[in-house]
Amino acid sequence: MKPMIDLKKQYLEIKEEILYMLNEILESSQYILGKKVAELEDNIKNYHGIKEAIGVASCTDALHLSLRALGIGAGDEVITTPFTFFATVEAILYTGAKPIFVDIEPETYNIDASLIEKSITGKTRAILPVHIFGHSADMKSIINIAKKYNLKVIEDCAQSFGASLNNTKAGSFGNAACFSFYPSKNLGAYGDGGMVILNNTGIADEIRKLRNHGSRGGYRHECLGYNSRLDEIQAGILLVKFKRIDEYNRKRRKNASLYTRLLSNSVVCPVEKKDAYHVYHQYTIRSRRRDFIQQYLKEQGISSVIYYPIPLHLQEALKFLGYKEGDFPVAEQVSKEVLSLPIYPEIEERDIHLISEIINKCLQ
Ligand SMILES: *Cc1c(COP(=O)(O)O)cnc(C)c1O
């Protein structure tokens, strides 16, 4: 079976550097909140031109702790997209706040900024856009709305490390931005990990406290916190991969453009808006015959995945929010038609040709 992503192939290319790094960390015997985490935080905040960065255990925690530190909790409403990974909404619910969904754009699958204003109520405190599949959401409009209504903006950058809009990096628009280092993400560790970046030092200190049992150190606990730290081993691995992230993203873009050249006559290919720099965490096509294509690919030994088959407002776990079928027609239609194809920096061009030929042939 041709896989969605081949992490072993990438590992073998950087194996020597990784093993050298692991040995250095293991011998240092400093495994939690040491030099490597601090160095990674510095690198990632500088990359984004942002003042503060805090390594945490996952993007789910990055979102949860950011929302909490920004003062969002019970009785508040947070506007977000129904077309994202479940964790986005879990983080909102962990704080006690209520997620309010807004439908998506049919081209980028990001939250449709033109629909946000009519969902704002007296309880709205924040907007949580997700840069889905690696294409930045319409941050210019979102920031304008947030300013007008005095709302916080928390960016979910789990899929968009290195993406940008008007030469401004995704993750540097809002009050805080949250990254995932889950192994298959564009910048992936060999375990779980996440990071928050932001410009406000007071809020950053609050997040540093929350990740470490509500303590700034010295066994003095100012509030209840969590155990949510990025560990040194993951940070070391990420330092090795961070050096290559722009190159990895360039390769993803090259692979995406080859797919688009080969597939654009038979399916709807991903769109890159003017001024956007898409980093193709996923290469997601759309077709009314999606299920047929997926079955055919499977018979030919090609993996593909449906991100996402059920929009969040129709998920069993979120029934209590009271949404029903028909509430978000674009997200519902898109969920029936999308299919993500294998895309990763190391995929062979001939595999892209092969996969595209199979799709074109089955639709003839
Ligand atoms: C992966 C992902 C998350 C969660 O990241 P973890 O690091 O696994 O907690 C959140 N939001 C989106 C959009 C994601 O793709």
mmCIF file of C-alpha atoms and ligand atoms in Angstrom:
data_model
loop_
_atom_site.group_PDB
_atom_site.id
_atom_site.type_symbol
_atom_site.label_atom_id
_atom_site.label_comp_id
_atom_site.label_asym_id
_atom_site.label_seq_id
_atom_site.Cartn_x
_atom_site.Cartn_y
_atom_site.Cartn_z
ATOM 1 C CA MET A 1 0.000 0.000 0.000
ATOM 2 C CA LYS A 2 1.350 3.487 -0.871
ATOM 3 C CA PRO A 3 1.122 5.393 2.427
ATOM 4 C CA MET A 4 -0.314 8.884 3.155
ATOM 5 C CA ILE A 5 3.049 9.857 4.643
ATOM 6 C CA ASP A 6 6.413 8.096 4.947
ATOM 7 C CA LEU A 7 8.050 9.237 8.176
ATOM 8 C CA LYS A 8 10.692 6.520 8.036
ATOM 9 C CA LYS A 9 12.027 7.846 4.749
ATOM 10 C CA GLN A 10 12.413 11.301 6.282
ATOM 11 C CA TYR A 11 14.036 9.849 9.393
ATOM 12 C CA LEU A 12 16.632 7.967 7.360
ATOM 13 C CA GLU A 13 17.639 11.234 5.634
ATOM 14 C CA ILE A 14 18.325 12.992 8.969
ATOM 15 C CA LYS A 15 19.205 9.946 11.060
ATOM 16 C CA GLU A 16 22.781 10.948 11.937
ATOM 17 C CA GLU A 17 21.808 14.380 13.181
ATOM 18 C CA ILE A 18 18.860 12.991 15.146
ATOM 19 C CA LEU A 19 20.940 10.299 16.843
ATOM 20 C CA TYR A 20 23.652 12.825 17.684
ATOM 21 C CA MET A 21 21.009 15.114 19.192
ATOM 22 C CA LEU A 22 19.352 12.296 21.160
ATOM 23 C CA ASN A 23 22.700 11.206 22.568
ATOM 24 C CA GLU A 24 23.515 14.759 23.624
ATOM 25 C CA ILE A 25 20.172 15.105 25.434
ATOM 26 C CA LEU A 26 20.317 11.687 27.057
ATOM 27 C CA GLU A 27 23.817 12.390 28.371
ATOM 28 C CA SER A 28 22.821 15.864 29.598
ATOM 29 C CA SER A 29 20.259 14.124 31.824
ATOM 30 C CA GLN A 30 18.078 17.204 31.596
ATOM 31 C CA TYR A 31 14.801 15.947 30.180
ATOM 32 C CA ILE A 32 12.128 18.499 31.097
ATOM 33 C CA LEU A 33 12.186 22.270 30.394
ATOM 34 C CA GLY A 34 15.875 22.569 29.642
ATOM 35 C CA LYS A 35 18.039 24.128 26.952
ATOM 36 C CA LYS A 36 16.499 22.438 23.919
ATOM 37 C CA VAL A 37 12.966 23.593 24.710
ATOM 38 C CA ALA A 38 14.261 27.144 25.273
ATOM 39 C CA GLU A 39 16.224 27.063 22.010
ATOM 40 C CA LEU A 40 13.220 25.783 20.056
ATOM 41 C CA GLU A 41 10.989 28.460 21.620
ATOM 42 C CA ASP A 42 13.515 31.130 20.553
ATOM 43 C CA ASN A 43 13.762 29.779 17.017
ATOM 44 C CA ILE A 44 10.007 29.564 16.532
ATOM 45 C CA LYS A 45 9.216 32.984 17.959
ATOM 46 C CA ASN A 46 11.933 34.597 15.819
ATOM 47 C CA TYR A 47 10.694 32.765 12.720
ATOM 48 C CA HIS A 48 7.296 34.394 13.275
ATOM 49 C CA GLY A 49 8.584 37.755 14.482
ATOM 50 C CA ILE A 50 6.740 37.248 17.782
ATOM 51 C CA LYS A 51 7.979 38.036 21.291
ATOM 52 C CA GLU A 52 7.019 34.986 23.335
ATOM 53 C CA ALA A 53 6.835 31.222 22.768
ATOM 54 C CA ILE A 54 5.860 28.482 25.193
ATOM 55 C CA GLY A 55 6.411 24.796 24.481
ATOM 56 C CA VAL A 56 3.562 22.615 25.747
ATOM 57 C CA ALA A 57 2.494 18.984 25.535
ATOM 58 C CA SER A 58 0.226 19.273 22.464
ATOM 59 C CA CYS A 59 -1.711 21.710 20.326
ATOM 60 C CA THR A 60 -4.862 20.697 22.182
ATOM 61 C CA ASP A 61 -3.216 21.979 25.373
ATOM 62 C CA ALA A 62 -1.797 25.023 23.561
ATOM 63 C CA LEU A 63 -5.347 25.998 22.593
ATOM 64 C CA HIS A 64 -6.815 25.197 26.005
ATOM 65 C CA LEU A 65 -4.140 27.096 27.969
ATOM 66 C CA SER A 66 -4.236 30.083 25.581
ATOM 67 C CA LEU A 67 -8.002 30.404 25.888
ATOM 68 C CA ARG A 68 -7.767 30.169 29.678
ATOM 69 C CA ALA A 69 -4.916 32.658 29.943
ATOM 70 C CA LEU A 70 -6.877 35.073 27.746
ATOM 71 C CA GLY A 71 -9.683 34.916 30.275
ATOM 72 C CA ILE A 72 -12.174 32.785 28.354
ATOM 73 C CA GLY A 73 -14.385 30.531 30.457
ATOM 74 C CA ALA A 74 -17.911 29.590 31.516
ATOM 75 C CA GLY A 75 -20.635 31.772 30.018
ATOM 76 C CA ASP A 76 -18.475 32.907 27.095
ATOM 77 C CA GLU A 77 -18.926 32.079 23.429
ATOM 78 C CA VAL A 78 -16.085 31.332 20.997
ATOM 79 C CA ILE A 79 -16.722 31.445 17.254
ATOM 80 C CA THR A 80 -15.031 28.715 15.213
ATOM 81 C CA THR A 81 -15.368 26.426 12.215
ATOM 82 C CA PRO A 82 -17.272 23.122 12.104
ATOM 83 C CA PHE A 83 -14.733 21.798 9.565
ATOM 84 C CA THR A 84 -11.667 21.036 11.674
ATOM 85 C CA PHE A 85 -10.174 18.345 13.867
ATOM 86 C CA PHE A 86 -12.208 17.684 17.016
ATOM 87 C CA ALA A 87 -9.459 19.034 19.319
ATOM 88 C CA THR A 88 -10.172 22.642 18.303
ATOM 89 C CA VAL A 89 -13.593 22.408 19.905
ATOM 90 C CA GLU A 90 -12.522 20.227 22.826
ATOM 91 C CA ALA A 91 -10.173 23.025 23.872
ATOM 92 C CA ILE A 92 -13.013 25.553 23.876
ATOM 93 C CA LEU A 93 -15.265 23.219 25.874
ATOM 94 C CA TYR A 94 -12.517 22.448 28.441
ATOM 95 C CA THR A 95 -12.614 26.120 29.472
ATOM 96 C CA GLY A 96 -16.375 25.980 30.055
ATOM 97 C CA ALA A 97 -17.046 28.264 27.073
ATOM 98 C CA LYS A 98 -19.452 27.390 24.266
ATOM 99 C CA PRO A 99 -18.305 26.884 20.670
ATOM 100 C CA ILE A 100 -20.418 28.762 18.100
ATOM 101 C CA PHE A 101 -19.969 27.404 14.594
ATOM 102 C CA VAL A 102 -19.870 29.488 11.430
ATOM 103 C CA ASP A 103 -19.948 27.873 7.968
ATOM 104 C CA ILE A 104 -16.881 27.658 5.731
ATOM 105 C CA GLU A 105 -15.720 28.956 2.346
ATOM 106 C CA PRO A 106 -16.198 26.376 -0.413
ATOM 107 C CA GLU A 107 -12.768 27.165 -1.944
ATOM 108 C CA THR A 108 -10.339 27.053 1.014
ATOM 109 C CA TYR A 109 -12.560 25.183 3.534
ATOM 110 C CA ASN A 110 -11.663 27.868 6.115
ATOM 111 C CA ILE A 111 -14.194 29.743 8.240
ATOM 112 C CA ASP A 112 -16.201 32.167 6.050
ATOM 113 C CA ALA A 113 -15.354 35.542 7.561
ATOM 114 C CA SER A 114 -18.350 37.186 5.840
ATOM 115 C CA LEU A 115 -20.678 35.081 8.040
ATOM 116 C CA ILE A 116 -19.007 35.800 11.384
ATOM 117 C CA GLU A 117 -20.654 39.106 12.315
ATOM 118 C CA LYS A 118 -24.187 37.761 12.390
ATOM 119 C CA SER A 119 -23.133 35.080 14.908
ATOM 120 C CA ILE A 120 -21.726 37.605 17.384
ATOM 121 C CA THR A 121 -23.774 38.026 20.578
ATOM 122 C CA GLY A 122 -23.228 39.811 23.869
ATOM 123 C CA LYS A 123 -21.450 36.664 25.093
ATOM 124 C CA THR A 124 -18.925 36.379 22.255
ATOM 125 C CA ARG A 125 -15.368 36.744 23.547
ATOM 126 C CA ALA A 126 -13.160 35.238 20.868
ATOM 127 C CA ILE A 127 -12.779 33.964 17.317
ATOM 128 C CA LEU A 128 -10.773 30.772 16.792
ATOM 129 C CA PRO A 129 -9.902 30.381 13.085
ATOM 130 C CA VAL A 130 -8.153 27.230 11.875
ATOM 131 C CA HIS A 131 -5.773 27.438 8.896
ATOM 132 C CA ILE A 132 -7.114 24.210 7.526
ATOM 133 C CA PHE A 133 -4.924 21.928 5.387
ATOM 134 C CA GLY A 134 -2.164 24.588 5.421
ATOM 135 C CA HIS A 135 -4.034 27.502 3.814
ATOM 136 C CA SER A 136 -4.359 30.592 5.971
ATOM 137 C CA ALA A 137 -7.857 31.737 6.898
ATOM 138 C CA ASP A 138 -8.940 35.255 5.878
ATOM 139 C CA MET A 139 -7.102 36.921 8.759
ATOM 140 C CA LYS A 140 -7.487 40.471 7.464
ATOM 141 C CA SER A 141 -11.285 40.287 7.739
ATOM 142 C CA ILE A 142 -11.162 38.292 10.982
ATOM 143 C CA ILE A 143 -8.857 40.798 12.694
ATOM 144 C CA ASN A 144 -11.054 43.693 11.517
ATOM 145 C CA ILE A 145 -14.156 42.056 13.004
ATOM 146 C CA ALA A 146 -12.294 41.261 16.224
ATOM 147 C CA LYS A 147 -11.218 44.885 16.576
ATOM 148 C CA LYS A 148 -14.720 46.184 15.917
ATOM 149 C CA TYR A 149 -16.287 43.950 18.608
ATOM 150 C CA ASN A 150 -13.306 43.811 20.967
ATOM 151 C CA LEU A 151 -12.800 40.050 20.625
ATOM 152 C CA LYS A 152 -9.690 37.937 21.126
ATOM 153 C CA VAL A 153 -8.341 35.912 18.215
ATOM 154 C CA ILE A 154 -6.647 32.545 18.780
ATOM 155 C CA GLU A 155 -5.181 30.939 15.647
ATOM 156 C CA ASP A 156 -5.155 27.152 15.326
ATOM 157 C CA CYS A 157 -1.921 26.665 13.329
ATOM 158 C CA ALA A 158 -1.740 22.883 13.836
ATOM 159 C CA GLN A 159 -1.744 22.326 10.061
ATOM 160 C CA SER A 160 -0.072 25.510 8.887
ATOM 161 C CA PHE A 161 3.516 25.808 10.128
ATOM 162 C CA GLY A 162 5.229 28.145 7.627
ATOM 163 C CA ALA A 163 2.058 29.269 5.826
ATOM 164 C CA SER A 164 1.562 32.973 5.215
ATOM 165 C CA LEU A 165 -0.777 35.641 3.925
ATOM 166 C CA ASN A 166 0.519 38.875 2.350
ATOM 167 C CA ASN A 167 4.008 37.809 3.440
ATOM 168 C CA THR A 168 2.858 37.683 7.075
ATOM 169 C CA LYS A 169 3.185 34.293 8.744
ATOM 170 C CA ALA A 170 0.061 32.482 9.886
ATOM 171 C CA GLY A 171 0.303 32.607 13.664
ATOM 172 C CA SER A 172 1.340 36.250 13.871
ATOM 173 C CA PHE A 173 -2.094 37.830 13.374
ATOM 174 C CA GLY A 174 -3.997 36.985 16.540
ATOM 175 C CA ASN A 175 -3.647 37.368 20.325
ATOM 176 C CA ALA A 176 -2.154 33.873 20.422
ATOM 177 C CA ALA A 177 -1.364 31.102 17.955
ATOM 178 C CA CYS A 178 -1.146 27.374 18.646
ATOM 179 C CA PHE A 179 0.998 24.773 16.887
ATOM 180 C CA SER A 180 1.027 20.987 16.910
ATOM 181 C CA PHE A 181 4.156 18.845 16.616
ATOM 182 C CA TYR A 182 2.195 15.604 16.247
ATOM 183 C CA PRO A 183 4.453 13.385 14.079
ATOM 184 C CA SER A 184 2.515 13.787 10.818
ATOM 185 C CA LYS A 185 2.208 17.591 10.979
ATOM 186 C CA ASN A 186 4.442 19.714 8.690
ATOM 187 C CA LEU A 187 6.851 20.200 11.605
ATOM 188 C CA GLY A 188 6.467 16.926 13.475
ATOM 189 C CA ALA A 189 8.213 15.428 16.515
ATOM 190 C CA TYR A 190 8.522 11.718 17.350
ATOM 191 C CA GLY A 191 5.765 11.983 19.918
ATOM 192 C CA ASP A 192 3.307 14.639 21.057
ATOM 193 C CA GLY A 193 4.170 18.309 21.419
ATOM 194 C CA GLY A 194 2.791 21.804 20.891
ATOM 195 C CA MET A 195 3.591 25.481 21.221
ATOM 196 C CA VAL A 196 1.879 28.814 21.826
ATOM 197 C CA ILE A 197 3.324 32.035 20.394
ATOM 198 C CA LEU A 198 2.129 35.514 21.329
ATOM 199 C CA ASN A 199 3.296 39.074 21.884
ATOM 200 C CA ASN A 200 1.777 39.759 25.314
ATOM 201 C CA THR A 201 4.358 38.944 28.012
ATOM 202 C CA GLY A 202 1.810 38.939 30.852
ATOM 203 C CA ILE A 203 -0.378 36.365 29.109
ATOM 204 C CA ALA A 204 2.734 34.367 28.156
ATOM 205 C CA ASP A 205 3.778 34.189 31.828
ATOM 206 C CA GLU A 206 0.257 33.026 32.666
ATOM 207 C CA ILE A 207 0.578 30.192 30.108
ATOM 208 C CA ARG A 208 4.050 29.268 31.443
ATOM 209 C CA LYS A 209 2.476 28.981 34.866
ATOM 210 C CA LEU A 210 -0.478 26.924 33.636
ATOM 211 C CA ARG A 211 1.795 24.414 31.855
ATOM 212 C CA ASN A 212 3.694 23.818 35.105
ATOM 213 C CA HIS A 213 1.110 23.169 37.854
ATOM 214 C CA GLY A 214 0.326 26.847 38.368
ATOM 215 C CA SER A 215 3.862 27.488 39.532
ATOM 216 C CA ARG A 216 6.657 29.825 38.468
ATOM 217 C CA GLY A 217 9.023 27.568 40.396
ATOM 218 C CA GLY A 218 10.133 27.070 43.965
ATOM 219 C CA TYR A 219 7.087 24.945 44.866
ATOM 220 C CA ARG A 220 4.926 28.046 45.161
ATOM 221 C CA HIS A 221 1.609 27.444 43.398
ATOM 222 C CA GLU A 222 -0.421 30.520 42.495
ATOM 223 C CA CYS A 223 -3.290 28.672 40.838
ATOM 224 C CA LEU A 224 -4.322 25.206 39.695
ATOM 225 C CA GLY A 225 -2.461 24.386 36.529
ATOM 226 C CA TYR A 226 -1.635 21.356 34.432
ATOM 227 C CA ASN A 227 1.270 19.117 33.638
ATOM 228 C CA SER A 228 1.696 20.197 30.019
ATOM 229 C CA ARG A 229 5.339 20.571 29.082
ATOM 230 C CA LEU A 230 7.192 19.920 25.862
ATOM 231 C CA ASP A 231 10.046 17.565 26.683
ATOM 232 C CA GLU A 232 13.713 17.983 25.765
ATOM 233 C CA ILE A 233 13.873 14.940 23.515
ATOM 234 C CA GLN A 234 10.976 16.142 21.357
ATOM 235 C CA ALA A 235 12.403 19.680 21.314
ATOM 236 C CA GLY A 236 15.784 18.322 20.181
ATOM 237 C CA ILE A 237 14.177 16.371 17.328
ATOM 238 C CA LEU A 238 12.202 19.472 16.366
ATOM 239 C CA LEU A 239 15.379 21.587 16.299
ATOM 240 C CA VAL A 240 16.825 19.230 13.686
ATOM 241 C CA LYS A 241 13.635 19.391 11.604
ATOM 242 C CA PHE A 242 13.023 23.123 12.114
ATOM 243 C CA LYS A 243 16.185 23.885 10.108
ATOM 244 C CA ARG A 244 14.535 22.137 7.185
ATOM 245 C CA ILE A 245 10.928 23.287 7.523
ATOM 246 C CA ASP A 246 11.030 25.835 4.688
ATOM 247 C CA GLU A 247 12.584 23.235 2.400
ATOM 248 C CA TYR A 248 9.975 20.647 3.454
ATOM 249 C CA ASN A 249 7.186 23.127 2.711
ATOM 250 C CA ARG A 250 8.705 24.054 -0.671
ATOM 251 C CA LYS A 251 8.725 20.365 -1.595
ATOM 252 C CA ARG A 252 5.102 19.981 -0.494
ATOM 253 C CA ARG A 253 4.191 22.943 -2.721
ATOM 254 C CA LYS A 254 6.056 21.472 -5.680
ATOM 255 C CA ASN A 255 4.309 18.143 -5.190
ATOM 256 C CA ALA A 256 0.947 19.892 -4.898
ATOM 257 C CA SER A 257 1.475 21.809 -8.107
ATOM 258 C CA LEU A 258 2.292 18.586 -9.953
ATOM 259 C CA TYR A 259 -0.915 16.974 -8.647
ATOM 260 C CA THR A 260 -2.916 20.045 -9.708
ATOM 261 C CA ARG A 261 -1.410 20.008 -13.196
ATOM 262 C CA LEU A 262 -2.315 16.336 -13.597
ATOM 263 C CA LEU A 263 -5.730 16.315 -11.901
ATOM 264 C CA SER A 264 -7.422 19.635 -12.622
ATOM 265 C CA ASN A 265 -9.523 18.280 -15.489
ATOM 266 C CA SER A 266 -11.145 15.534 -13.457
ATOM 267 C CA VAL A 267 -11.586 16.792 -9.873
ATOM 268 C CA VAL A 268 -11.667 20.079 -7.925
ATOM 269 C CA CYS A 269 -8.079 20.759 -6.833
ATOM 270 C CA PRO A 270 -7.023 22.857 -3.812
ATOM 271 C CA VAL A 271 -7.095 26.608 -4.341
ATOM 272 C CA GLU A 272 -4.335 28.985 -3.294
ATOM 273 C CA LYS A 273 -5.762 32.476 -2.893
ATOM 274 C CA LYS A 274 -3.862 35.451 -4.233
ATOM 275 C CA ASP A 275 -1.345 36.583 -1.559
ATOM 276 C CA ALA A 276 -1.536 33.225 0.266
ATOM 277 C CA TYR A 277 1.356 30.787 0.727
ATOM 278 C CA HIS A 278 -0.227 27.351 1.107
ATOM 279 C CA VAL A 279 1.923 24.722 2.858
ATOM 280 C CA TYR A 280 -0.225 21.727 1.862
ATOM 281 C CA HIS A 281 -0.404 19.861 5.126
ATOM 282 C CA GLN A 282 -3.012 17.991 3.111
ATOM 283 C CA TYR A 283 -3.612 17.873 -0.613
ATOM 284 C CA THR A 284 -7.386 17.641 -0.626
ATOM 285 C CA ILE A 285 -9.418 17.130 -3.772
ATOM 286 C CA ARG A 286 -13.192 17.355 -4.154
ATOM 287 C CA SER A 287 -15.492 15.218 -6.249
ATOM 288 C CA ARG A 288 -19.122 14.052 -6.214
ATOM 289 C CA ARG A 289 -17.656 10.597 -6.866
ATOM 290 C CA ARG A 290 -15.360 10.737 -3.838
ATOM 291 C CA ASP A 291 -16.303 7.341 -2.375
ATOM 292 C CA PHE A 292 -15.839 5.661 -5.744
ATOM 293 C CA ILE A 293 -12.402 7.281 -6.172
ATOM 294 C CA GLN A 294 -11.331 6.207 -2.692
ATOM 295 C CA GLN A 295 -12.445 2.617 -3.250
ATOM 296 C CA TYR A 296 -10.692 2.490 -6.630
ATOM 297 C CA LEU A 297 -7.465 3.902 -5.140
ATOM 298 C CA LYS A 298 -7.615 1.306 -2.386
ATOM 299 C CA GLU A 299 -7.963 -1.518 -4.909
ATOM 300 C CA GLN A 300 -4.839 -0.169 -6.659
ATOM 301 C CA GLY A 301 -2.909 -0.057 -3.373
ATOM 302 C CA ILE A 302 -3.081 3.707 -2.749
ATOM 303 C CA SER A 303 -4.003 5.180 0.643
ATOM 304 C CA SER A 304 -6.270 8.198 0.940
ATOM 305 C CA VAL A 305 -8.130 9.712 3.890
ATOM 306 C CA ILE A 306 -11.334 11.707 4.337
ATOM 307 C CA TYR A 307 -10.577 14.810 6.408
ATOM 308 C CA TYR A 308 -13.280 15.237 7.684
ATOM 309 C CA PRO A 309 -16.223 12.875 7.120
ATOM 310 C CA ILE A 310 -18.520 14.419 9.764
ATOM 311 C CA PRO A 311 -18.558 18.172 10.432
ATOM 312 C CA LEU A 312 -18.270 18.891 14.136
ATOM 313 C CA HIS A 313 -21.834 20.180 14.603
ATOM 314 C CA LEU A 314 -23.094 16.709 13.650
ATOM 315 C CA GLN A 315 -20.713 14.753 15.896
ATOM 316 C CA GLU A 316 -22.363 12.587 18.514
ATOM 317 C CA ALA A 317 -20.192 14.047 21.304
ATOM 318 C CA LEU A 318 -21.445 17.562 20.501
ATOM 319 C CA LYS A 319 -25.167 16.789 20.198
ATOM 320 C CA PHE A 320 -25.782 18.756 23.375
ATOM 321 C CA LEU A 321 -24.878 21.966 21.524
ATOM 322 C CA GLY A 322 -28.203 21.617 19.716
ATOM 323 C CA TYR A 323 -27.125 21.910 16.085
ATOM 324 C CA LYS A 324 -28.856 19.918 13.350
ATOM 325 C CA GLU A 325 -28.316 18.785 9.782
ATOM 326 C CA GLY A 326 -28.653 21.693 7.356
ATOM 327 C CA ASP A 327 -27.201 24.279 9.736
ATOM 328 C CA PHE A 328 -23.902 24.565 7.827
ATOM 329 C CA PRO A 329 -24.605 23.513 4.237
ATOM 330 C CA VAL A 330 -21.134 24.188 2.838
ATOM 331 C CA ALA A 331 -19.320 22.203 5.550
ATOM 332 C CA GLU A 332 -21.855 19.372 5.143
ATOM 333 C CA GLN A 333 -21.481 19.238 1.348
ATOM 334 C CA VAL A 334 -17.676 19.468 1.531
ATOM 335 C CA SER A 335 -17.558 16.598 4.049
ATOM 336 C CA LYS A 336 -19.294 14.394 1.472
ATOM 337 C CA GLU A 337 -16.885 15.291 -1.342
ATOM 338 C CA VAL A 338 -13.345 15.765 0.024
ATOM 339 C CA LEU A 339 -10.506 13.280 -0.207
ATOM 340 C CA SER A 340 -6.906 13.846 0.893
ATOM 341 C CA LEU A 341 -4.167 12.218 -1.185
ATOM 342 C CA PRO A 342 -0.645 11.206 -0.146
ATOM 343 C CA ILE A 343 1.517 14.332 0.063
ATOM 344 C CA TYR A 344 4.766 14.694 1.948
ATOM 345 C CA PRO A 345 8.129 16.248 1.096
ATOM 346 C CA GLU A 346 9.763 12.927 0.193
ATOM 347 C CA ILE A 347 7.044 11.459 -2.045
ATOM 348 C CA GLU A 348 8.389 10.426 -5.461
ATOM 349 C CA GLU A 349 7.189 12.336 -8.520
ATOM 350 C CA ARG A 350 6.433 9.044 -10.191
ATOM 351 C CA ASP A 351 4.027 8.185 -7.374
ATOM 352 C CA ILE A 352 2.187 11.467 -7.937
ATOM 353 C CA HIS A 353 1.952 10.561 -11.641
ATOM 354 C CA LEU A 354 0.728 7.070 -10.790
ATOM 355 C CA ILE A 355 -1.910 8.261 -8.286
ATOM 356 C CA SER A 356 -3.146 10.963 -10.665
ATOM 357 C CA GLU A 357 -3.375 8.533 -13.569
ATOM 358 C CA ILE A 358 -5.430 6.113 -11.483
ATOM 359 C CA ILE A 359 -7.850 8.900 -10.498
ATOM 360 C CA ASN A 360 -8.144 10.233 -14.052
ATOM 361 C CA LYS A 361 -8.727 6.734 -15.389
ATOM 362 C CA CYS A 362 -11.423 5.793 -12.892
ATOM 363 C CA LEU A 363 -13.375 8.969 -13.684
ATOM 364 C CA GLN A 364 -13.284 8.474 -17.452
HETATM 365 C C1 LIG B 1 -3.699 18.028 14.947
HETATM 366 C C2 LIG B 1 -4.640 19.142 15.212
HETATM 367 C C3 LIG B 1 -4.912 19.593 16.520
HETATM 368 C C4 LIG B 1 -4.431 18.883 17.745
HETATM 369 O O1 LIG B 1 -3.075 18.795 17.819
HETATM 370 P P1 LIG B 1 -2.408 17.832 18.956
HETATM 371 O O2 LIG B 1 -0.983 18.312 18.997
HETATM 372 O O3 LIG B 1 -2.531 16.447 18.450
HETATM 373 O O4 LIG B 1 -3.132 18.070 20.232
HETATM 374 C C5 LIG B 1 -5.716 20.695 16.673
HETATM 375 N N1 LIG B 1 -6.251 21.330 15.614
HETATM 376 C C6 LIG B 1 -6.042 20.915 14.345
HETATM 377 C C7 LIG B 1 -6.656 21.666 13.211
HETATM 378 C C8 LIG B 1 -5.239 19.800 14.107
HETATM 379 O O5 LIG B 1 -5.051 19.384 12.851
#
